[in-house]
mmCIF file of C-alpha atoms in Angstrom:
data_model
loop_
_atom_site.group_PDB
_atom_site.id
_atom_site.type_symbol
_atom_site.label_atom_id
_atom_site.label_comp_id
_atom_site.label_asym_id
_atom_site.label_seq_id
_atom_site.Cartn_x
_atom_site.Cartn_y
_atom_site.Cartn_z
ATOM 1 C CA UNK A 1 0.511 -93.241 55.733
ATOM 2 C CA UNK A 2 -2.977 -94.212 57.330
ATOM 3 C CA UNK A 3 -6.011 -93.580 55.173
ATOM 4 C CA UNK A 4 -8.439 -90.898 56.439
ATOM 5 C CA UNK A 5 -11.736 -92.028 56.401
ATOM 6 C CA UNK A 6 -14.603 -89.313 55.855
ATOM 7 C CA UNK A 7 -18.408 -89.755 56.743
ATOM 8 C CA UNK A 8 -20.750 -91.837 54.213
ATOM 9 C CA UNK A 9 -22.625 -88.476 53.503
ATOM 10 C CA UNK A 10 -18.841 -87.118 52.589
ATOM 11 C CA UNK A 11 -18.463 -89.810 50.586
ATOM 12 C CA UNK A 12 -21.594 -88.953 48.545
ATOM 13 C CA UNK A 13 -20.918 -85.030 48.295
ATOM 14 C CA UNK A 14 -17.398 -86.386 46.667
ATOM 15 C CA UNK A 15 -19.106 -88.774 44.123
ATOM 16 C CA UNK A 16 -21.340 -86.043 43.210
ATOM 17 C CA UNK A 17 -18.841 -83.121 42.467
ATOM 18 C CA UNK A 18 -16.986 -85.868 40.877
ATOM 19 C CA UNK A 19 -19.742 -86.805 38.356
ATOM 20 C CA UNK A 20 -20.508 -83.059 38.131
ATOM 21 C CA UNK A 21 -16.933 -82.255 36.807
ATOM 22 C CA UNK A 22 -17.297 -85.235 34.043
ATOM 23 C CA UNK A 23 -14.502 -87.527 36.063
ATOM 24 C CA UNK A 24 -12.043 -84.804 36.129
ATOM 25 C CA UNK A 25 -10.347 -85.460 39.973
ATOM 26 C CA UNK A 26 -8.455 -82.276 39.807
ATOM 27 C CA UNK A 27 -11.260 -79.885 39.023
ATOM 28 C CA UNK A 28 -13.643 -82.108 41.699
ATOM 29 C CA UNK A 29 -11.176 -81.430 44.501
ATOM 30 C CA UNK A 30 -11.066 -77.568 43.615
ATOM 31 C CA UNK A 31 -14.892 -77.572 43.230
ATOM 32 C CA UNK A 32 -15.491 -79.565 46.870
ATOM 33 C CA UNK A 33 -13.063 -77.105 48.466
ATOM 34 C CA UNK A 34 -15.165 -74.088 47.122
ATOM 35 C CA UNK A 35 -18.582 -75.607 47.929
ATOM 36 C CA UNK A 36 -17.799 -77.176 51.565
ATOM 37 C CA UNK A 37 -15.147 -74.470 52.767
ATOM 38 C CA UNK A 38 -15.552 -75.961 56.370
ATOM 39 C CA UNK A 39 -15.118 -79.904 55.200
ATOM 40 C CA UNK A 40 -12.404 -81.926 55.008
ATOM 41 C CA UNK A 41 -10.613 -81.216 51.813
ATOM 42 C CA UNK A 42 -9.297 -84.654 50.056
ATOM 43 C CA UNK A 43 -6.999 -84.578 47.100
ATOM 44 C CA UNK A 44 -7.988 -85.743 43.385
ATOM 45 C CA UNK A 45 -6.730 -89.648 44.492
ATOM 46 C CA UNK A 46 -10.007 -89.932 47.205
ATOM 47 C CA UNK A 47 -12.436 -88.783 44.301
ATOM 48 C CA UNK A 48 -11.003 -91.404 42.202
ATOM 49 C CA UNK A 49 -10.905 -94.299 44.446
ATOM 50 C CA UNK A 50 -14.732 -93.170 45.847
ATOM 51 C CA UNK A 51 -15.724 -93.465 42.172
ATOM 52 C CA UNK A 52 -14.030 -96.868 41.743
ATOM 53 C CA UNK A 53 -15.791 -98.085 45.036
ATOM 54 C CA UNK A 54 -19.484 -97.133 43.641
ATOM 55 C CA UNK A 55 -18.323 -98.548 40.256
ATOM 56 C CA UNK A 56 -17.450 -102.155 41.656
ATOM 57 C CA UNK A 57 -20.341 -101.936 44.202
ATOM 58 C CA UNK A 58 -18.121 -101.476 47.134
ATOM 59 C CA UNK A 59 -18.957 -98.913 50.016
ATOM 60 C CA UNK A 60 -16.001 -96.322 50.334
ATOM 61 C CA UNK A 61 -14.017 -96.721 53.196
ATOM 62 C CA UNK A 62 -15.460 -100.235 54.611
ATOM 63 C CA UNK A 63 -14.248 -102.472 52.167
ATOM 64 C CA UNK A 64 -17.607 -104.032 52.062
ATOM 65 C CA UNK A 65 -19.327 -105.563 49.089
ATOM 66 C CA UNK A 66 -18.102 -105.782 45.483
ATOM 67 C CA UNK A 67 -16.373 -108.857 43.801
ATOM 68 C CA UNK A 68 -13.193 -109.909 44.613
ATOM 69 C CA UNK A 69 -12.424 -110.266 41.231
ATOM 70 C CA UNK A 70 -9.539 -107.629 39.974
ATOM 71 C CA UNK A 71 -9.528 -105.610 43.345
ATOM 72 C CA UNK A 72 -6.368 -104.334 45.060
ATOM 73 C CA UNK A 73 -5.609 -107.221 47.943
ATOM 74 C CA UNK A 74 -4.526 -105.030 50.710
ATOM 75 C CA UNK A 75 -5.915 -101.190 50.501
ATOM 76 C CA UNK A 76 -2.943 -99.539 51.969
ATOM 77 C CA UNK A 77 -0.929 -101.136 48.667
ATOM 78 C CA UNK A 78 -2.844 -97.882 47.054
ATOM 79 C CA UNK A 79 -1.482 -95.286 49.467
ATOM 80 C CA UNK A 80 2.139 -96.928 49.426
ATOM 81 C CA UNK A 81 1.667 -97.003 45.640
ATOM 82 C CA UNK A 82 0.562 -93.227 45.065
ATOM 83 C CA UNK A 83 2.852 -91.460 48.056
ATOM 84 C CA UNK A 84 5.942 -93.030 45.840
ATOM 85 C CA UNK A 85 4.457 -91.715 42.736
ATOM 86 C CA UNK A 86 3.764 -88.390 44.268
ATOM 87 C CA UNK A 87 7.458 -87.991 45.500
ATOM 88 C CA UNK A 88 8.839 -88.770 42.776
ATOM 89 C CA UNK A 89 6.649 -88.739 39.095
ATOM 90 C CA UNK A 90 9.792 -89.627 37.337
ATOM 91 C CA UNK A 91 9.936 -93.161 38.921
ATOM 92 C CA UNK A 92 9.054 -96.308 37.245
ATOM 93 C CA UNK A 93 6.728 -99.352 38.147
ATOM 94 C CA UNK A 94 9.928 -101.489 38.598
ATOM 95 C CA UNK A 95 11.514 -99.340 41.276
ATOM 96 C CA UNK A 96 7.964 -98.793 43.027
ATOM 97 C CA UNK A 97 7.787 -102.168 43.392
ATOM 98 C CA UNK A 98 11.409 -102.381 44.294
ATOM 99 C CA UNK A 99 11.004 -99.846 47.236
ATOM 100 C CA UNK A 100 7.415 -100.937 48.694
ATOM 101 C CA UNK A 101 7.637 -104.783 48.073
ATOM 102 C CA UNK A 102 4.513 -104.760 46.048
ATOM 103 C CA UNK A 103 4.372 -106.862 42.876
ATOM 104 C CA UNK A 104 4.677 -105.062 39.420
ATOM 105 C CA UNK A 105 1.590 -106.267 38.238
ATOM 106 C CA UNK A 106 -0.264 -104.711 41.322
ATOM 107 C CA UNK A 107 1.888 -101.216 40.947
ATOM 108 C CA UNK A 108 0.857 -100.899 37.804
ATOM 109 C CA UNK A 109 -3.168 -102.344 38.294
ATOM 110 C CA UNK A 110 -3.228 -99.307 40.859
ATOM 111 C CA UNK A 111 -1.650 -96.660 38.353
ATOM 112 C CA UNK A 112 -3.716 -97.612 36.007
ATOM 113 C CA UNK A 113 -7.098 -97.251 38.317
ATOM 114 C CA UNK A 114 -5.967 -94.226 39.262
ATOM 115 C CA UNK A 115 -6.080 -92.960 35.475
ATOM 116 C CA UNK A 116 -2.257 -91.960 35.949
ATOM 117 C CA UNK A 117 -0.125 -91.701 33.035
ATOM 118 C CA UNK A 118 3.533 -92.013 32.248
ATOM 119 C CA UNK A 119 3.792 -88.757 29.776
ATOM 120 C CA UNK A 120 7.135 -88.681 28.228
ATOM 121 C CA UNK A 121 9.483 -85.560 27.651
ATOM 122 C CA UNK A 122 10.051 -83.625 24.785
ATOM 123 C CA UNK A 123 13.720 -83.155 23.568
ATOM 124 C CA UNK A 124 14.171 -79.416 22.325
ATOM 125 C CA UNK A 125 16.809 -77.717 20.957
ATOM 126 C CA UNK A 126 18.157 -74.668 23.276
ATOM 127 C CA UNK A 127 18.512 -71.231 21.067
ATOM 128 C CA UNK A 128 21.061 -69.093 22.564
ATOM 129 C CA UNK A 129 22.245 -65.284 21.144
ATOM 130 C CA UNK A 130 24.750 -66.551 18.726
ATOM 131 C CA UNK A 131 22.650 -68.949 17.254
ATOM 132 C CA UNK A 132 20.345 -67.018 15.123
ATOM 133 C CA UNK A 133 23.146 -65.354 13.373
ATOM 134 C CA UNK A 134 23.775 -68.718 11.732
ATOM 135 C CA UNK A 135 20.335 -69.725 11.112
ATOM 136 C CA UNK A 136 20.084 -66.122 9.301
ATOM 137 C CA UNK A 137 22.941 -66.820 7.445
ATOM 138 C CA UNK A 138 21.355 -70.477 6.233
ATOM 139 C CA UNK A 139 18.387 -68.940 5.467
ATOM 140 C CA UNK A 140 19.758 -66.393 3.384
ATOM 141 C CA UNK A 141 22.295 -69.224 1.550
ATOM 142 C CA UNK A 142 19.223 -71.243 0.832
ATOM 143 C CA UNK A 143 17.293 -68.228 -0.778
ATOM 144 C CA UNK A 144 20.105 -67.810 -3.203
ATOM 145 C CA UNK A 145 20.088 -71.535 -4.078
ATOM 146 C CA UNK A 146 16.385 -70.980 -4.855
ATOM 147 C CA UNK A 147 17.310 -67.846 -7.263
ATOM 148 C CA UNK A 148 19.857 -70.010 -8.907
ATOM 149 C CA UNK A 149 17.504 -72.908 -9.425
ATOM 150 C CA UNK A 150 14.148 -72.809 -8.279
ATOM 151 C CA UNK A 151 14.086 -76.300 -8.402
ATOM 152 C CA UNK A 152 16.815 -76.846 -5.901
ATOM 153 C CA UNK A 153 14.980 -78.013 -2.760
ATOM 154 C CA UNK A 154 13.045 -80.686 -5.291
ATOM 155 C CA UNK A 155 16.449 -82.153 -6.179
ATOM 156 C CA UNK A 156 17.475 -82.895 -2.498
ATOM 157 C CA UNK A 157 17.148 -86.961 -2.120
ATOM 158 C CA UNK A 158 17.885 -87.283 1.486
ATOM 159 C CA UNK A 159 19.461 -85.638 4.498
ATOM 160 C CA UNK A 160 20.497 -86.459 7.893
ATOM 161 C CA UNK A 161 22.557 -85.325 10.601
ATOM 162 C CA UNK A 162 24.381 -87.628 13.334
ATOM 163 C CA UNK A 163 25.892 -86.421 16.440
ATOM 164 C CA UNK A 164 28.710 -87.957 18.631
ATOM 165 C CA UNK A 165 28.787 -86.580 21.895
ATOM 166 C CA UNK A 166 30.951 -86.537 25.129
ATOM 167 C CA UNK A 167 28.578 -86.193 27.616
ATOM 168 C CA UNK A 168 26.726 -89.665 27.488
ATOM 169 C CA UNK A 169 23.259 -91.033 25.630
ATOM 170 C CA UNK A 170 19.823 -89.974 27.136
ATOM 171 C CA UNK A 171 17.295 -92.531 26.906
ATOM 172 C CA UNK A 172 13.961 -90.569 26.661
ATOM 173 C CA UNK A 173 11.842 -93.735 26.593
ATOM 174 C CA UNK A 174 12.906 -93.782 30.543
ATOM 175 C CA UNK A 175 12.394 -89.779 30.687
ATOM 176 C CA UNK A 176 8.578 -89.669 31.783
ATOM 177 C CA UNK A 177 6.377 -88.079 34.565
ATOM 178 C CA UNK A 178 2.840 -89.538 36.170
ATOM 179 C CA UNK A 179 0.507 -87.300 35.932
ATOM 180 C CA UNK A 180 -3.515 -87.341 35.199
ATOM 181 C CA UNK A 181 -3.166 -84.927 32.177
ATOM 182 C CA UNK A 182 -0.508 -84.423 30.001
ATOM 183 C CA UNK A 183 2.035 -81.486 31.349
ATOM 184 C CA UNK A 184 3.573 -81.298 28.209
ATOM 185 C CA UNK A 185 7.046 -81.745 29.644
ATOM 186 C CA UNK A 186 10.295 -80.290 27.507
ATOM 187 C CA UNK A 187 13.924 -80.838 27.885
ATOM 188 C CA UNK A 188 16.072 -78.457 26.333
ATOM 189 C CA UNK A 189 19.483 -79.391 25.321
ATOM 190 C CA UNK A 190 22.062 -76.807 23.887
ATOM 191 C CA UNK A 191 23.735 -78.044 20.421
ATOM 192 C CA UNK A 192 26.982 -76.640 21.718
ATOM 193 C CA UNK A 193 27.851 -79.324 23.715
ATOM 194 C CA UNK A 194 31.056 -80.969 23.214
ATOM 195 C CA UNK A 195 31.211 -83.599 20.312
ATOM 196 C CA UNK A 196 31.530 -84.015 16.492
ATOM 197 C CA UNK A 197 28.130 -83.331 14.134
ATOM 198 C CA UNK A 198 27.868 -84.588 10.639
ATOM 199 C CA UNK A 199 25.502 -83.303 8.717
ATOM 200 C CA UNK A 200 25.170 -84.978 4.935
ATOM 201 C CA UNK A 201 22.826 -84.456 1.890
ATOM 202 C CA UNK A 202 22.594 -85.996 -1.353
ATOM 203 C CA UNK A 203 20.851 -84.315 -4.280
ATOM 204 C CA UNK A 204 20.176 -85.369 -7.642
#
């Protein structure tokens, strides 16, 4: 996808709005659309790119100026990498490098330049209507234990639960989304999947 070229004044306006929004690219894109309704409206990535150019002494859209150290050799690489991440936020650096032919170190540098982070997914347990009765029963049992022995919980040395499932193992480390800000993604898993669970506790 070819990169859109903007006029010098447009780049200046983008950088001004980006600074006004204290480096929040999404907010800058929204404010720019509001302030310049009849102009072309770049997405958040353009604001980060413009700021990066000015910070390195380069002129946005021209490739002129700045030191060659630490710069991306081919500007089209940025669009290729960002497009891959936009189409599949859960992709990996290795996968992007394999599909685009760009080195992993360059892919990582581009993502870092655009302040994209791989935010991980948090696994939570899905509660179903039948679960509430068992949880209420457990709470009542614990209250009864405390009535019998007020120090009951203090006597529990250790407890743990181990589950063997038939639906496979999910590696949460590989489950992420490349975003500017943490979207607080969660994955709900039922506790009633086919498998065997064993809960063990030791008390003095």
